[in-house]
């Protein structure tokens, strides 16, 4: 165990920290963070529609969702290029690259032109286009980055404003020219090609092993002090495709089929009860701890824990790089997806079919709300029992260690 922990703290964790600082990783993570207000805006409308289903006289606000959540692909194209320029320290290109990325994205969604009209499927702007937005943003960013490295007009005697125009015009022409070549000369439907390439990953993501990995990887990362947002670039396309398909199926009168969505993993707050790694059960045990420090930490953290915010607990207990508490966190991230999968596949619990991406609603209220199924309370109680059983032996060993340390300090 000592050798393993030494490898984790001295080799693996620093390597992961360096990985998360790479410009393209940080840019994608930053883009997802900046997209959150648009995702939440759409989520609020879907949340509002829950009440509207019982109160049909309320006005239809669907257009708000269509032009916030429904534009995520286009927004992502701008955000990724913008964040890439920032991470690469090309600050003069943060806006220009983002706007150029929007122009190229409009090409990549393969519009058709008829009698002066541009015809394109609206769904290509939304969640289904997030992956295309990421790829477009990275593509434009590297073209701008390559141009900047050339150092063109570095020793020029031209006026600064003229040099500035040239430095904007050339990468814009190259980027849009490259998009034109790909789409209109080579006749490549980039959107469809990307979906075809991504479909095996998306299909695996909707399997039980994929579901477990979706929960386990963030839990491992958080237990080493690494932000879970690092992995949103991979998770979000799978989540968004999953929930979009469920919404479409329900609208067509068919049952939803995709379990692996943000709503199942986070909004329902079953797998992430108390936060990543299901730490609410640990927090409850700490409230009755014989260790003064653990008990005090438990009382401080219980409020955020009920709202599935566990950073204070993870870093305050600490769980980070603590072998006695890391392991149960990982175990929970394996057992809880299996239990939820069994409930939903056995038709003991409804699969979410509404897009509400707010992970800070306390369970079991959030569980019932997102599944529209009172049986979510049964699933909640089963999982809470499993989590308490999992945390208890590890917590008692750690508590004993902390009590001994407190006694020594007092002496």
Tab-separated table of N, CA and C in Angstrom, residues 223 277 279 282 286 294 313-314 317-330 332 391 394-396 398-399 402:
chain	number	residue	atom	x	y	z
A	223	UNK	N	-10.202	12.411	-5.959
A	223	UNK	CA	-9.472	11.873	-4.803
A	223	UNK	C	-7.994	12.217	-4.847
A	277	UNK	N	-18.290	10.628	-5.826
A	277	UNK	CA	-17.842	9.591	-4.903
A	277	UNK	C	-18.819	9.311	-3.788
A	279	UNK	N	-20.205	11.131	-1.092
A	279	UNK	CA	-19.587	11.436	0.201
A	279	UNK	C	-20.575	11.865	1.284
A	282	UNK	N	-20.444	9.529	4.259
A	282	UNK	CA	-19.260	9.788	5.090
A	282	UNK	C	-19.495	10.996	5.981
A	286	UNK	N	-19.429	11.294	10.084
A	286	UNK	CA	-18.547	12.237	10.781
A	286	UNK	C	-19.297	13.045	11.829
A	294	UNK	N	-12.832	15.515	13.328
A	294	UNK	CA	-13.711	14.956	12.295
A	294	UNK	C	-15.156	15.391	12.511
A	313	UNK	N	-15.442	18.939	2.035
A	313	UNK	CA	-15.237	17.663	2.710
A	313	UNK	C	-14.022	16.934	2.155
A	314	UNK	N	-13.889	16.930	0.823
A	314	UNK	CA	-12.800	16.199	0.173
A	314	UNK	C	-11.445	16.751	0.584
A	317	UNK	N	-11.281	16.891	5.117
A	317	UNK	CA	-11.212	15.693	5.966
A	317	UNK	C	-9.786	15.195	6.206
A	318	UNK	N	-8.870	15.018	5.294
A	318	UNK	CA	-9.054	15.077	3.845
A	318	UNK	C	-9.261	13.682	3.258
A	319	UNK	N	-9.890	13.665	2.075
A	319	UNK	CA	-9.969	12.433	1.289
A	319	UNK	C	-8.836	12.400	0.266
A	320	UNK	N	-8.423	13.576	-0.200
A	320	UNK	CA	-7.376	13.680	-1.230
A	320	UNK	C	-6.098	12.993	-0.764
A	321	UNK	N	-5.650	12.030	-1.561
A	321	UNK	CA	-4.430	11.262	-1.309
A	321	UNK	C	-4.412	10.631	0.081
A	322	UNK	N	-5.592	10.270	0.557
A	322	UNK	CA	-5.734	9.567	1.829
A	322	UNK	C	-6.198	8.150	1.508
A	323	UNK	N	-5.311	7.153	1.586
A	323	UNK	CA	-5.645	5.798	1.118
A	323	UNK	C	-6.854	5.189	1.828
A	324	UNK	N	-7.079	5.546	3.099
A	324	UNK	CA	-8.194	4.978	3.844
A	324	UNK	C	-9.544	5.480	3.339
A	325	UNK	N	-9.569	6.671	2.738
A	325	UNK	CA	-10.839	7.241	2.281
A	325	UNK	C	-10.949	7.324	0.761
A	326	UNK	N	-9.819	7.210	0.067
A	326	UNK	CA	-9.873	7.191	-1.399
A	326	UNK	C	-10.576	5.926	-1.899
A	327	UNK	N	-10.213	4.788	-1.301
A	327	UNK	CA	-10.718	3.495	-1.782
A	327	UNK	C	-12.241	3.397	-1.714
A	328	UNK	N	-12.886	3.749	-0.581
A	328	UNK	CA	-14.362	3.674	-0.585
A	328	UNK	C	-15.008	4.630	-1.581
A	329	UNK	N	-14.360	5.757	-1.840
A	329	UNK	CA	-14.862	6.692	-2.846
A	329	UNK	C	-14.883	6.021	-4.219
A	330	UNK	N	-13.839	5.267	-4.527
A	330	UNK	CA	-13.764	4.553	-5.804
A	330	UNK	C	-14.788	3.413	-5.848
A	332	UNK	N	-17.648	3.252	-4.307
A	332	UNK	CA	-18.980	3.839	-4.519
A	332	UNK	C	-19.215	4.191	-5.980
A	391	UNK	N	-18.640	3.035	3.484
A	391	UNK	CA	-17.791	4.009	4.174
A	391	UNK	C	-17.420	3.577	5.592
A	394	UNK	N	-13.909	1.774	6.698
A	394	UNK	CA	-12.772	2.640	6.384
A	394	UNK	C	-12.776	3.878	7.292
A	395	UNK	N	-13.978	4.410	7.530
A	395	UNK	CA	-14.092	5.586	8.390
A	395	UNK	C	-13.655	5.267	9.816
A	396	UNK	N	-14.062	4.109	10.344
A	396	UNK	CA	-13.724	3.752	11.729
A	396	UNK	C	-12.218	3.589	11.902
A	398	UNK	N	-9.931	5.131	10.073
A	398	UNK	CA	-9.380	6.487	9.986
A	398	UNK	C	-9.700	7.289	11.249
A	399	UNK	N	-10.912	7.095	11.789
A	399	UNK	CA	-11.293	7.791	13.019
A	399	UNK	C	-10.374	7.405	14.172
A	402	UNK	N	-7.145	9.207	13.817
A	402	UNK	CA	-7.259	10.631	14.157
A	402	UNK	C	-7.378	10.841	15.666
